[in-house]
Amino acid sequence: MSQTQQPGPVFSGRASAVRASEVVLSLVASGLVGMRGWSGVRQLQHPYHRSLQLGLDRLAALCVRAGRAAPVGVQDLVGVWCAEQPVDAWPLEFDPDAQVRGERLLIGGEPSEFCLEWAVAAKDVVSEVHESALVKHIKDTAALLGRPELYARWRLFITSHAVLGPDAFLAAKNAVLDVPQWATWMEESYGPVPVELAVSGRVAVCGGCEQWIAPRADGLVRCRVWRCGQRHDLPGPVWVEAEGARRLEPELVRFVALPGHPELDLAQRLAARGARVVLYPKLDALDLVALWPNGYSVGVDVKDWHSPYLLARRIKTFPRWGAGDPYAYRKGYLVVPHDRLRSNRSYLKILERHSAALRAQPEIEVVSDRVLVASCPDVGPVGEVVCGA
Ligand SMILES: [Zn+2]
């Protein structure tokens, strides 16, 4: 690494140096992700995302303190620092468990998965709200109406429907006639299909993540979701007529539908083995509670993160519900996709070291999806997936 020849950063304490470094990385990452109409480094134009400028300012200050040359502007930061240098070559200091070695923020002109996760972490840094205003509104209204199952139902619906034709949209709006707010929620969740989303009058829906795909500038239709890009067996897209259709709002795609995909997948695999699975009980206090055919019950949160260091901060304490509660469960599991654990042997150790919630509740077990599904006894008829209240 080049900076071994350079004087190291001068800080009062290591913890504050790590903190300052994490703020810079989060700001730059969220700036890269937040730039709308992103079409590659060369076409970078004003105005820059505010986070990117803030990140640049702070990075420049740290460079000065470390006696290093700072990026000369946003163009240099994005085109050279983010696109060509791994983050461990920057004059920053990280916890070894953050596993930044060799990681770049941009790969092929697109934010890397590493970048996307640090961008989400930035929401803590700049203390923005985690949930969109709409998610919070629906949660609050469902609670107020005494119909918490409608929140789970809305979540399930939008996670499994990315694009709706005119008839399907009308049916979706009329699905809960005794609650007039439901139609409004649907109106606000689905917007008209923008011209740039259609290719020859149709919208592509990814066969992997089941979300709509924005065609690239060269007209190529390839899902930008990191997980889909890595798959060799990715099914081709499904095409939906764009005329009069509605598509799920981008914010809901990113913060509800994409994270919800592994949750639904797990629910369906458990149900296939005979479990009765309740999704999002008590306004999403847990992702799911499942009753197995032999009467055993589990409470589950599903988290699909590349970085265990960043995931550790996101783990909530599991709720404890008394024996009389309809959603009482015997054991809590934090489920991480199998491939995450396989590709990073330190994953579990790093999670345990950095998660206050896991330390506070040592009875919560971290397992892969495969292990959890395999431990559900496959006996008797197929179970079901229902929405929690
Ligand atoms: Zn996809």
XYZ file of C-alpha atoms and ligand atoms in Angstrom:
390
model
C 0.000 0.000 0.000
C 1.296 3.392 -0.971
C 0.426 5.216 2.213
C 2.935 3.203 4.275
C 5.590 5.632 3.012
C 3.452 8.601 3.982
C 3.077 10.098 7.438
C -0.032 8.600 9.007
C -3.075 10.617 9.946
C -2.702 12.624 13.145
C -5.652 12.165 15.463
C -6.326 12.461 19.136
C -7.597 8.912 19.285
C -8.048 5.900 17.064
C -11.765 5.701 17.704
C -12.331 9.243 16.491
C -10.106 8.623 13.459
C -12.191 5.565 12.564
C -15.379 7.517 13.097
C -14.191 10.396 10.889
C -13.130 7.936 8.196
C -16.474 6.166 8.268
C -18.301 9.471 7.888
C -16.215 10.315 4.798
C -16.806 6.911 3.230
C -20.555 7.051 3.961
C -20.915 10.544 2.523
C -19.001 9.771 -0.662
C -20.855 6.479 -1.140
C -24.264 8.059 -0.669
C -23.255 10.886 -2.999
C -22.382 8.395 -5.730
C -25.606 6.478 -5.249
C -27.714 9.605 -4.931
C -26.672 11.151 -8.210
C -29.782 10.893 -10.330
C -29.422 10.196 -13.991
C -26.031 8.682 -13.329
C -24.563 7.645 -16.630
C -20.938 7.038 -15.915
C -17.919 8.954 -14.802
C -17.346 10.875 -18.026
C -20.791 12.408 -18.080
C -20.610 13.599 -14.499
C -22.232 17.009 -14.342
C -23.260 19.702 -11.922
C -24.931 19.947 -9.552
C -23.134 17.363 -7.512
C -24.992 15.509 -4.860
C -24.625 17.375 -1.585
C -23.187 14.338 0.190
C -20.465 14.046 -2.430
C -19.345 17.629 -1.866
C -19.502 17.190 1.922
C -17.514 13.964 1.644
C -14.942 15.649 -0.581
C -14.498 18.503 1.902
C -13.975 16.169 4.816
C -11.694 13.877 2.853
C -9.594 16.852 1.761
C -9.246 17.940 5.397
C -8.095 14.447 6.413
C -5.628 14.376 3.493
C -4.084 17.635 4.673
C -3.713 16.282 8.198
C -2.134 13.127 6.818
C 0.258 15.073 4.571
C -1.263 13.554 1.444
C -2.411 15.159 -1.779
C -6.192 15.616 -1.674
C -8.557 15.035 -4.610
C -8.579 18.240 -6.650
C -12.345 18.287 -7.102
C -15.410 16.123 -7.465
C -14.312 14.946 -10.915
C -11.000 13.705 -9.492
C -12.710 12.165 -6.464
C -15.186 10.254 -8.615
C -13.129 9.493 -11.713
C -9.869 8.576 -9.994
C -10.296 7.993 -6.269
C -13.627 6.161 -6.427
C -13.174 4.456 -9.787
C -9.503 3.486 -9.693
C -8.300 3.319 -6.085
C -9.361 0.825 -3.455
C -10.609 2.514 -0.305
C -7.652 1.197 1.718
C -5.369 3.399 -0.401
C -7.162 6.501 0.890
C -5.605 8.169 3.972
C -8.366 6.841 6.200
C -8.413 4.498 9.131
C -10.882 1.647 9.485
C -11.660 -1.124 11.893
C -10.148 -4.313 10.414
C -13.611 -5.887 10.648
C -14.922 -3.313 8.163
C -13.005 -5.348 5.527
C -12.287 -2.418 3.208
C -9.161 -3.923 1.661
C -9.295 -3.945 -2.136
C -12.835 -2.553 -2.178
C -13.639 0.163 -4.746
C -16.700 2.391 -4.688
C -17.241 2.315 -8.450
C -16.903 -0.727 -10.656
C -17.440 -0.243 -14.374
C -18.851 3.214 -13.678
C -21.572 1.857 -11.363
C -21.698 1.977 -7.560
C -20.375 -1.324 -6.195
C -22.246 -3.391 -3.629
C -19.701 -2.141 -1.071
C -20.657 1.421 -2.094
C -24.399 0.739 -1.867
C -24.118 -0.595 1.676
C -21.988 2.316 2.882
C -24.543 4.636 1.289
C -27.259 3.078 3.426
C -24.987 3.434 6.449
C -24.788 7.142 5.626
C -28.410 7.476 6.599
C -27.249 7.030 10.186
C -24.487 9.558 9.688
C -26.653 12.334 8.379
C -29.549 11.112 10.543
C -32.099 10.977 7.784
C -35.216 8.949 8.363
C -34.734 5.261 7.649
C -38.204 4.718 6.375
C -39.831 6.703 3.665
C -42.632 9.005 4.724
C -45.124 6.767 2.927
C -44.052 3.603 4.775
C -44.419 5.402 8.082
C -47.765 6.871 7.088
C -49.193 3.481 6.131
C -47.864 1.854 9.281
C -49.393 4.589 11.466
C -52.726 4.599 9.647
C -53.058 0.806 9.767
C -52.399 0.927 13.518
C -54.878 3.763 13.998
C -57.576 1.900 12.054
C -57.002 -1.174 14.212
C -56.079 -3.059 11.003
C -52.330 -3.759 11.382
C -52.635 -6.685 8.929
C -53.186 -4.118 6.157
C -49.633 -2.890 6.607
C -48.297 -6.432 6.164
C -50.602 -6.931 3.219
C -49.441 -3.712 1.519
C -45.818 -4.702 2.085
C -46.361 -8.166 0.642
C -48.231 -6.762 -2.346
C -45.682 -4.167 -3.380
C -42.803 -6.604 -2.873
C -44.349 -9.024 -5.334
C -45.751 -6.535 -7.887
C -43.281 -4.213 -9.629
C -45.387 -3.205 -12.643
C -49.186 -3.245 -12.923
C -51.231 -2.962 -16.111
C -54.353 -0.735 -15.962
C -56.704 -3.588 -15.003
C -54.363 -5.017 -12.371
C -53.853 -1.555 -10.897
C -57.597 -0.973 -10.659
C -58.058 -4.362 -9.007
C -55.242 -3.580 -6.559
C -56.853 -0.265 -5.606
C -60.202 -1.967 -5.028
C -58.782 -4.877 -3.061
C -59.810 -3.494 0.347
C -63.083 -1.689 -0.178
C -63.937 -1.141 3.492
C -60.772 0.888 4.000
C -60.788 3.870 1.609
C -57.171 4.723 2.504
C -56.023 1.537 0.787
C -56.711 2.950 -2.693
C -54.726 6.082 -1.802
C -51.799 3.960 -0.597
C -51.797 2.206 -3.973
C -51.961 5.531 -5.834
C -48.958 6.743 -3.904
C -46.980 3.500 -4.229
C -47.297 3.237 -8.017
C -46.482 6.022 -10.460
C -46.987 6.182 -14.241
C -44.287 4.458 -16.275
C -41.787 7.142 -17.370
C -40.943 7.241 -21.084
C -37.294 6.316 -20.485
C -38.301 3.068 -18.770
C -40.018 1.611 -21.843
C -38.317 -0.273 -24.662
C -40.500 -0.542 -27.783
C -43.576 0.159 -25.686
C -42.861 -2.424 -23.009
C -41.306 -2.462 -19.542
C -38.863 -5.192 -18.494
C -39.305 -6.884 -15.134
C -36.240 -8.808 -13.909
C -36.661 -12.585 -13.672
C -34.398 -12.628 -10.598
C -35.350 -9.818 -8.209
C -38.723 -9.277 -9.938
C -38.211 -5.510 -10.131
C -38.539 -3.270 -13.169
C -35.328 -2.633 -15.082
C -34.320 0.797 -16.369
C -32.635 0.302 -19.757
C -29.073 1.564 -20.007
C -28.114 4.504 -22.208
C -27.134 2.063 -24.984
C -30.572 0.436 -24.801
C -29.282 -2.712 -23.137
C -31.695 -4.193 -20.584
C -29.722 -5.690 -17.728
C -30.736 -5.704 -14.083
C -28.476 -3.450 -12.010
C -29.258 -5.204 -8.749
C -25.915 -6.506 -7.546
C -27.169 -9.971 -6.734
C -28.734 -10.343 -10.190
C -25.529 -9.169 -11.888
C -23.612 -11.967 -10.140
C -25.971 -14.746 -11.177
C -25.061 -17.013 -14.072
C -28.524 -18.579 -14.146
C -30.497 -15.316 -14.112
C -33.843 -15.911 -15.860
C -34.676 -13.488 -18.685
C -36.939 -10.507 -18.045
C -40.724 -10.591 -18.268
C -42.124 -7.839 -20.531
C -45.199 -5.808 -19.591
C -47.119 -3.463 -21.889
C -46.145 0.101 -20.853
C -49.326 1.790 -22.091
C -51.373 2.847 -19.054
C -49.212 0.780 -16.710
C -47.917 1.823 -13.281
C -44.570 1.036 -11.768
C -43.548 0.819 -8.124
C -41.895 4.043 -6.936
C -38.071 3.776 -6.989
C -37.777 4.544 -3.287
C -40.092 1.645 -2.426
C -38.159 -0.639 -4.765
C -34.952 0.109 -2.947
C -36.113 0.181 0.665
C -39.056 -2.250 0.705
C -39.292 -4.529 -2.332
C -35.642 -5.514 -2.813
C -34.943 -6.248 0.892
C -38.342 -8.003 1.006
C -37.446 -10.439 -1.753
C -35.297 -12.809 0.384
C -37.925 -12.610 3.151
C -40.697 -13.816 0.829
C -38.415 -16.434 -0.675
C -37.660 -17.847 2.780
C -41.348 -17.741 3.751
C -42.286 -19.724 0.654
C -39.576 -22.342 1.180
C -40.647 -22.857 4.799
C -44.305 -23.115 3.760
C -43.348 -25.694 1.117
C -42.095 -27.891 3.970
C -45.366 -27.553 5.856
C -44.788 -24.472 8.031
C -47.448 -21.850 8.664
C -45.639 -18.571 8.095
C -46.882 -15.192 9.322
C -45.276 -12.223 7.555
C -44.475 -8.929 9.277
C -46.394 -9.540 12.533
C -47.149 -6.547 14.769
C -46.350 -3.899 12.167
C -43.097 -5.509 11.121
C -41.715 -6.162 14.607
C -40.150 -9.245 12.961
C -39.934 -10.302 9.318
C -41.761 -13.541 10.021
C -42.909 -15.978 12.641
C -43.231 -19.595 11.533
C -45.006 -22.493 13.152
C -43.459 -25.773 12.057
C -45.482 -28.921 11.421
C -44.235 -30.421 14.708
C -45.453 -27.433 16.744
C -42.055 -25.739 17.155
C -42.072 -21.994 16.461
C -39.424 -19.582 15.288
C -39.139 -15.786 15.013
C -37.010 -14.673 12.073
C -35.347 -11.566 10.725
C -33.715 -11.878 7.295
C -30.721 -9.699 6.432
C -28.905 -9.800 3.103
C -25.749 -7.721 3.577
C -22.304 -8.033 2.044
C -20.649 -6.332 5.033
C -21.187 -7.932 8.456
C -19.572 -4.837 10.000
C -22.342 -2.594 8.642
C -25.082 -5.167 9.174
C -24.139 -5.412 12.869
C -25.392 -1.856 13.406
C -28.736 -2.666 11.827
C -29.681 -5.638 13.946
C -32.565 -4.863 16.246
C -33.263 -6.533 19.548
C -35.790 -9.314 18.972
C -39.167 -8.695 20.649
C -40.117 -11.054 23.459
C -43.748 -12.073 23.424
C -45.409 -13.979 26.258
C -46.723 -17.530 25.917
C -50.320 -16.295 25.475
C -49.400 -14.110 22.514
C -50.571 -15.365 19.102
C -47.065 -14.710 17.708
C -45.078 -16.135 20.623
C -42.083 -18.089 19.303
C -39.668 -20.497 20.942
C -36.433 -19.395 19.318
C -35.228 -16.330 17.413
C -33.071 -16.544 14.299
C -31.217 -13.953 12.313
C -31.051 -15.437 8.830
C -28.223 -14.541 6.441
C -28.177 -15.905 2.869
C -25.998 -18.969 2.524
C -23.610 -17.424 -0.031
C -22.762 -14.498 2.264
C -21.472 -16.839 4.948
C -19.695 -19.081 2.447
C -17.772 -16.232 0.811
C -16.677 -14.564 4.068
C -15.412 -16.900 6.770
C -15.216 -14.087 9.343
C -18.855 -13.093 8.799
C -20.331 -14.552 11.991
C -17.419 -13.496 14.203
C -17.560 -9.912 12.952
C -21.333 -9.803 13.450
C -21.024 -11.017 17.006
C -18.196 -8.612 17.814
C -20.064 -5.550 16.578
C -23.754 -6.168 17.263
C -24.992 -4.867 20.604
C -28.345 -6.569 19.992
C -26.772 -10.007 19.552
C -24.629 -9.563 22.666
C -27.716 -8.535 24.632
C -29.628 -11.588 23.390
C -27.177 -14.492 23.121
C -30.125 -16.853 22.633
C -30.646 -15.421 19.141
C -28.892 -17.648 16.642
C -27.411 -16.481 13.349
C -27.925 -19.117 10.641
C -28.002 -19.381 6.876
C -31.312 -19.667 5.047
C -30.404 -23.197 4.007
C -29.808 -24.308 7.581
C -33.091 -22.848 8.794
C -35.110 -24.370 5.944
C -33.436 -27.765 6.401
C -34.234 -27.752 10.123
C -37.962 -27.424 9.432
C -39.240 -31.006 9.345
C -40.698 -31.729 5.907
C -43.775 -33.760 6.862
C -47.395 -33.631 5.882
C -49.103 -31.161 3.559
C -47.834 -27.827 2.295
C -48.256 -24.961 4.773
C -49.233 -21.376 4.070
C -47.960 -17.799 4.079
C -50.278 -15.257 5.699
C -50.051 -11.602 6.707
C -49.509 -10.765 10.354
C -51.723 -8.446 12.337
Zn -32.860 -8.236 -10.829
